[in-house]
Amino acid sequence: MTTRIAIIGGGTGGLCLAQGLRKAGVDVSVYERSRTRTERLQGYRVHINPQGAAALHECLPSGLWTRFLATTGTSSGPFTFVTEQLKDLMVIDSELTWSPDPASNHHSVSRISLHQVLSDGLEGVLWYGKEFVGYRRNGEAVVCEFADGSIAEADLVIGADGANSRVRKQFLPHAARVDTGIIAIAGKYPLNQETRKRLPARLTEGPSMVMPRTGAGLFSVPHELNGASSVNDETAEYDSVLFDNTSSYIMWAFAADNRRYPDDVSSLDGVALRALMLDLVDGWAPAFKDLVAGSPPGSVSRLPIFTSKPVEPWPTSNITLLGDAIHSMTPFRGIGANTALRDARLLCRKLVAAQKTGAVPAAVADYEHQMRDYGFAAVRDSERSARQFVSENRAGRTMARGMFRFFQAVPPLKRKVFSDHGDS
């Protein structure tokens, strides 16, 4: 008997799962609240680590996997930990993180381009304008109800509807998501022949983690396109910098405890946020002011940081959750999207195998058991990194900076410790 599967939410994890299930011939539908694919664009790049790459390679049809690789950006330089004066603390050479196999390598991709790839070929599967409002039981089936009055009946419903998941709120109302008290300000610095000359190579060629002595941090990473790698630009009607997925740029993000910001920070527009950032990096190396000042106001935004809290195991049923809908995490290790992709790969494998045996409940139970273990471990690691990133403990920060210098001075130890680096 064919299992009818409904995925609520057309984000990274949900679409990856849909691609994998459809490739295997499983009956799947995706219900996305946006009225069109470009209604809710996200302009910043996302880092795909080897876990995420393996999931995409397994779930996508070969043509879409090739297209994904064609959209990715590059960076030629190493990953560097630096002081606020742009002095090296530790340099992780690309050889420690690079793999000749694209399915086990790191990639930088525009969220817009990634969504284009994941949405491709899902005609008759992906339905827009379907705002989920709740579900009800109908015997052994689940009836999903949408704001437009329509319904969809399925044998298994997967909530992949993001950090504010309505599926989770009904299914696991006790699952908490809390404000960490950390605020990030992010922006994009356009990279072209002229702007590249204004910044040192350390910032234009590879990722940098800035570790001032206390209280804040800044991460920057170039997203370099080679011209042939850009996909069709459907973003002309939007902000020319924030939502351009065909040009190179440096993405940067500064973060600190909310006590370091003015009380009205939530009301500031891009112009005011950029001015605030220039004050926050005052006294840092001039290159950081150049980076911020060269970022158009339309690309600068405030990002309050939330995290989920671990949930005790729940009874398996014909409703389950995926990605941010169950284990949303801070962005400080760059693993949120990759964990959602890992969910999609695992759940796809389980459900495809269950089509032959009919043991769908067992497949879901096994998925949930594994997902809770690695998903909430990622949540904890991410929150710990966030707290360290904004720590006001001067002694601790000094010790950390000294540790990085020590690793840099002992290359064999650095290779041992950071050979699997790349979560950022």
XYZ file of C-alpha atoms in Angstrom:
424
model
C 0.000 0.000 0.000
C 1.361 3.391 -1.010
C 1.916 5.842 1.839
C 0.703 9.364 1.149
C 3.238 11.798 2.610
C 2.572 15.505 3.200
C 5.453 17.866 3.956
C 4.443 21.161 5.554
C 6.991 23.813 4.579
C 9.056 24.299 1.432
C 12.392 25.202 2.993
C 15.789 23.563 2.597
C 15.081 20.353 4.518
C 11.526 19.857 3.326
C 12.396 20.308 -0.347
C 15.462 18.075 -0.111
C 13.281 15.339 1.394
C 10.643 15.854 -1.298
C 13.267 15.523 -4.033
C 14.558 12.288 -2.558
C 11.120 10.768 -2.082
C 9.970 11.753 -5.533
C 13.148 10.314 -7.074
C 12.265 7.030 -5.366
C 8.684 7.115 -6.653
C 7.066 7.820 -3.275
C 3.745 9.722 -3.167
C 4.718 13.081 -1.654
C 3.299 16.614 -1.639
C 4.806 19.821 -0.216
C 2.614 22.645 1.085
C 4.305 26.047 1.273
C 2.631 29.154 2.678
C 4.374 31.597 0.300
C 2.281 32.461 -2.713
C 5.297 32.278 -5.049
C 8.810 30.901 -4.825
C 10.319 34.386 -4.539
C 7.906 35.827 -1.973
C 10.170 35.291 1.049
C 13.719 35.492 -0.243
C 16.709 35.151 2.085
C 19.662 37.043 0.715
C 22.656 35.666 2.612
C 24.800 32.706 1.610
C 24.727 29.394 3.435
C 27.610 27.046 4.132
C 27.013 23.451 3.070
C 29.320 21.107 4.961
C 30.103 17.475 4.017
C 26.989 16.220 5.844
C 24.802 18.595 3.864
C 26.596 17.864 0.603
C 26.135 14.111 1.068
C 22.408 14.633 1.678
C 21.981 16.762 -1.432
C 23.970 14.306 -3.535
C 21.828 11.394 -2.370
C 18.420 13.071 -2.574
C 18.704 15.205 -5.711
C 18.406 13.797 -9.221
C 21.813 13.803 -10.915
C 20.966 16.788 -13.099
C 20.004 18.929 -10.095
C 23.117 17.858 -8.184
C 25.203 19.062 -11.130
C 23.223 22.280 -11.199
C 23.775 22.779 -7.462
C 27.537 22.448 -7.930
C 27.375 25.020 -10.727
C 25.775 27.591 -8.402
C 28.296 27.358 -5.591
C 30.775 30.054 -4.724
C 34.452 29.619 -4.026
C 37.097 31.050 -1.725
C 40.787 30.551 -2.390
C 42.139 31.433 1.022
C 42.384 29.599 4.340
C 40.069 29.879 7.342
C 41.712 32.356 9.678
C 41.181 33.313 13.306
C 42.304 36.920 13.743
C 42.341 39.641 16.374
C 40.350 42.839 15.967
C 43.612 44.364 14.674
C 43.650 41.747 11.901
C 46.612 39.908 13.378
C 46.613 36.167 12.748
C 45.871 33.874 15.682
C 45.582 30.659 13.708
C 45.365 29.762 10.026
C 43.569 26.588 8.921
C 44.811 25.780 5.437
C 42.186 24.695 2.923
C 43.923 21.315 2.553
C 42.592 20.405 6.006
C 38.963 20.848 4.958
C 38.972 20.229 1.192
C 37.902 16.958 -0.396
C 38.272 15.973 -4.079
C 34.770 14.449 -3.904
C 32.118 17.194 -4.146
C 29.690 15.004 -2.180
C 31.994 15.149 0.858
C 33.284 18.685 0.444
C 32.356 22.149 1.723
C 30.360 24.552 -0.450
C 29.183 28.158 -0.285
C 25.844 28.808 -1.954
C 23.342 31.629 -2.141
C 20.171 30.671 -0.273
C 18.257 31.986 -3.267
C 20.181 29.785 -5.703
C 19.857 26.753 -3.421
C 16.097 27.249 -3.217
C 15.891 27.506 -7.001
C 17.646 24.170 -7.346
C 15.614 22.432 -4.639
C 12.323 23.680 -6.135
C 13.124 22.609 -9.686
C 11.151 19.727 -11.127
C 8.546 19.584 -8.355
C 5.579 20.535 -10.508
C 2.526 18.745 -9.188
C 4.318 18.133 -5.883
C 5.041 21.616 -4.506
C 1.949 23.711 -3.780
C 2.279 27.426 -3.001
C -0.209 29.613 -1.146
C -0.921 26.854 1.383
C -0.666 28.412 4.838
C -0.980 25.586 7.344
C -3.357 26.368 10.220
C -3.746 22.966 11.887
C -4.475 19.280 11.540
C -7.095 16.815 12.718
C -7.306 13.051 12.789
C -9.539 11.127 10.429
C -9.204 7.489 11.395
C -5.624 6.483 10.631
C -5.101 9.479 8.336
C -4.237 13.090 9.115
C -6.161 15.963 7.555
C -4.131 19.164 7.101
C -6.127 22.378 7.024
C -4.995 25.539 5.238
C -5.925 29.211 5.541
C -7.559 29.255 2.088
C -10.094 26.685 3.277
C -8.563 23.754 1.442
C -7.493 20.482 3.046
C -5.049 17.683 2.277
C -5.272 14.162 3.655
C -2.113 12.131 4.241
C -0.939 8.961 5.951
C 2.166 10.732 7.295
C 2.646 14.452 7.928
C 6.136 15.934 8.266
C 6.447 19.365 9.827
C 9.304 21.118 8.042
C 7.848 24.573 8.549
C 10.767 26.266 10.267
C 11.587 27.613 13.700
C 8.066 28.954 14.279
C 6.515 25.669 13.199
C 2.754 25.481 13.558
C 2.936 21.715 13.249
C 5.232 21.580 16.290
C 3.050 23.961 18.288
C 0.080 21.613 17.884
C 1.981 18.322 18.038
C 4.500 19.172 20.804
C 3.150 22.325 22.471
C 5.688 22.023 25.288
C 8.685 22.228 22.927
C 10.310 25.548 23.789
C 12.280 27.984 21.680
C 13.952 30.791 23.625
C 15.721 34.091 23.051
C 19.446 33.763 23.810
C 19.815 37.490 24.479
C 22.325 37.677 21.628
C 21.830 40.006 18.683
C 23.663 39.796 15.372
C 23.986 42.481 12.726
C 24.787 41.162 9.265
C 25.623 42.743 5.932
C 26.985 42.152 2.449
C 29.971 43.905 0.909
C 29.836 43.705 -2.916
C 33.003 42.294 -4.452
C 34.133 43.626 -7.797
C 37.404 44.792 -9.307
C 37.194 48.171 -7.593
C 35.885 47.236 -4.143
C 38.307 44.332 -3.838
C 41.212 46.795 -3.752
C 39.839 48.481 -0.622
C 40.214 45.437 1.608
C 43.197 43.250 2.551
C 43.447 39.816 0.945
C 42.795 38.172 4.318
C 39.150 39.325 4.071
C 38.605 38.923 0.322
C 40.120 35.462 -0.146
C 38.850 33.340 2.751
C 36.715 33.125 5.896
C 37.836 35.049 8.965
C 36.717 34.752 12.584
C 37.489 37.946 14.487
C 38.144 37.474 18.207
C 38.439 40.777 20.073
C 39.532 40.666 23.693
C 36.015 40.656 25.076
C 32.310 40.904 24.501
C 31.712 40.417 20.788
C 32.884 38.797 17.586
C 32.659 39.113 13.822
C 32.654 36.470 11.113
C 33.241 37.260 7.450
C 33.353 35.027 4.395
C 33.648 35.749 0.664
C 31.079 34.233 -1.680
C 32.955 34.315 -4.969
C 31.171 33.498 -8.206
C 33.054 32.824 -11.416
C 30.397 34.040 -13.816
C 29.496 30.640 -15.220
C 28.289 29.530 -11.813
C 25.379 31.937 -11.440
C 21.836 30.733 -12.019
C 19.043 32.803 -13.484
C 18.504 35.960 -11.460
C 14.832 36.300 -10.521
C 15.550 39.017 -7.974
C 15.707 42.167 -10.084
C 12.657 43.653 -8.408
C 14.246 43.290 -4.964
C 17.159 45.066 -3.285
C 20.034 44.945 -5.765
C 22.602 43.849 -3.176
C 20.779 41.848 -0.523
C 18.899 39.669 -3.004
C 21.363 39.460 -5.906
C 22.349 35.832 -6.439
C 24.560 36.395 -9.478
C 27.347 38.578 -8.044
C 30.231 38.051 -5.638
C 30.260 39.531 -2.146
C 31.607 39.215 1.375
C 29.010 38.284 3.967
C 29.790 39.506 7.474
C 28.022 39.121 10.795
C 28.791 40.835 14.093
C 27.290 39.502 17.318
C 27.187 40.599 20.946
C 25.012 40.344 24.020
C 21.976 42.639 23.741
C 23.318 44.789 26.578
C 25.942 46.146 24.194
C 23.267 47.602 21.903
C 21.053 50.663 22.340
C 17.546 50.056 23.648
C 15.995 51.010 20.302
C 18.102 48.642 18.183
C 15.012 46.712 17.068
C 13.632 49.835 15.373
C 16.789 50.788 13.460
C 16.820 50.629 9.672
C 19.788 49.651 7.525
C 21.300 53.119 7.540
C 21.163 53.363 11.334
C 22.387 49.788 11.809
C 25.390 50.470 9.604
C 26.176 53.616 11.587
C 25.877 51.626 14.811
C 28.224 48.980 13.432
C 30.830 51.624 12.618
C 30.721 52.665 16.271
C 30.924 49.051 17.480
C 34.101 48.356 15.491
C 35.688 51.675 16.383
C 39.265 50.970 17.435
C 39.469 47.815 15.318
C 41.702 47.594 12.241
C 40.576 50.114 9.576
C 39.716 47.247 7.226
C 36.668 46.376 9.336
C 35.301 49.891 9.073
C 35.899 49.734 5.323
C 34.010 46.424 5.209
C 31.007 47.858 7.032
C 31.029 51.259 5.324
C 31.168 49.597 1.901
C 28.062 47.495 2.592
C 24.925 49.143 1.181
C 22.315 49.912 3.870
C 19.793 47.645 2.159
C 22.022 44.672 2.895
C 22.403 45.387 6.618
C 19.923 43.777 8.996
C 19.415 42.840 12.651
C 19.087 39.189 13.583
C 17.933 38.292 17.116
C 19.309 34.866 18.030
C 16.991 32.128 19.302
C 17.551 28.466 20.131
C 15.346 25.479 20.830
C 15.592 23.412 23.992
C 15.932 19.620 23.998
C 12.652 17.700 24.131
C 12.136 14.359 25.845
C 11.206 11.484 23.485
C 7.561 11.508 22.441
C 5.344 8.621 21.289
C 5.830 7.950 17.595
C 2.775 8.610 15.445
C 1.981 9.559 11.864
C 3.210 13.114 12.502
C 6.894 13.950 12.780
C 9.212 16.944 12.515
C 12.318 17.916 10.568
C 14.959 20.652 10.699
C 14.300 23.929 12.489
C 10.766 22.794 13.247
C 12.194 20.610 16.020
C 15.853 21.556 16.607
C 16.375 25.189 15.590
C 19.768 26.454 16.639
C 21.945 29.541 16.633
C 23.915 30.269 13.446
C 27.275 30.276 15.227
C 28.555 26.995 13.841
C 26.776 27.175 10.506
C 25.126 23.776 11.003
C 21.390 24.522 11.081
C 20.733 23.976 7.369
C 23.138 21.051 7.290
C 21.364 19.342 10.175
C 18.044 19.796 8.356
C 19.597 18.223 5.254
C 20.894 15.367 7.398
C 17.332 14.875 8.685
C 16.036 14.808 5.123
C 18.557 12.206 4.017
C 17.917 9.946 7.002
C 14.134 10.193 6.841
C 14.153 9.672 3.076
C 16.164 6.471 3.457
C 13.849 5.173 6.171
C 10.647 5.963 4.305
C 11.834 4.584 0.969
C 12.814 1.312 2.650
C 9.466 1.211 4.482
C 7.538 1.376 1.218
C 8.670 -2.188 0.577
C 7.912 -3.535 4.057
C 4.986 -1.366 5.101
C 6.749 -0.649 8.395
C 6.339 3.127 8.221
C 5.784 3.625 11.996
C 9.021 1.766 12.754
C 10.829 3.844 10.142
C 9.593 7.070 11.710
C 10.496 5.867 15.206
C 14.045 5.004 14.134
C 14.400 8.375 12.405
C 13.176 10.260 15.474
C 15.508 8.350 17.798
C 18.585 9.188 15.714
C 17.459 12.730 14.894
C 16.927 13.658 18.536
C 20.439 12.479 19.422
C 22.416 14.339 16.772
C 19.940 17.207 16.372
C 19.893 18.326 19.974
C 23.639 17.685 20.289
C 24.034 20.207 17.456
C 21.722 22.628 19.300
C 23.860 22.395 22.439
C 27.144 22.790 20.548
C 25.783 25.750 18.616
C 24.540 27.533 21.735
C 27.848 26.913 23.503
C 29.703 28.459 20.555
C 27.337 31.430 20.637
C 27.982 32.039 24.340
C 31.735 31.819 23.806
C 31.504 34.163 20.827
C 30.006 36.978 22.905
C 31.613 36.182 26.258
C 32.545 39.128 28.474
C 35.111 36.963 30.281
C 38.350 38.728 29.386
C 40.538 36.042 30.976
C 38.749 33.321 29.055
C 39.071 35.192 25.779
C 42.772 35.791 26.401
C 43.222 32.088 27.098
C 41.376 31.156 23.898
C 43.493 33.515 21.832
C 46.605 31.993 23.402
C 45.349 28.494 22.587
C 44.916 29.389 18.924
C 48.425 30.833 18.817
C 49.735 27.615 20.375
C 47.992 25.470 17.766
C 49.402 27.695 15.049
C 52.919 27.179 16.434
C 52.529 23.373 16.495
C 51.306 22.361 12.999
C 50.919 18.606 13.708
C 48.652 19.363 16.660
C 46.646 21.850 14.609
C 46.139 19.262 11.865
C 44.967 16.690 14.403
C 42.511 19.034 16.129
C 41.113 20.824 13.081
C 41.200 18.215 10.337
C 37.403 18.004 10.575
C 36.924 21.764 10.931
C 34.294 23.463 8.812
C 31.159 23.958 10.862
C 31.285 27.733 10.457
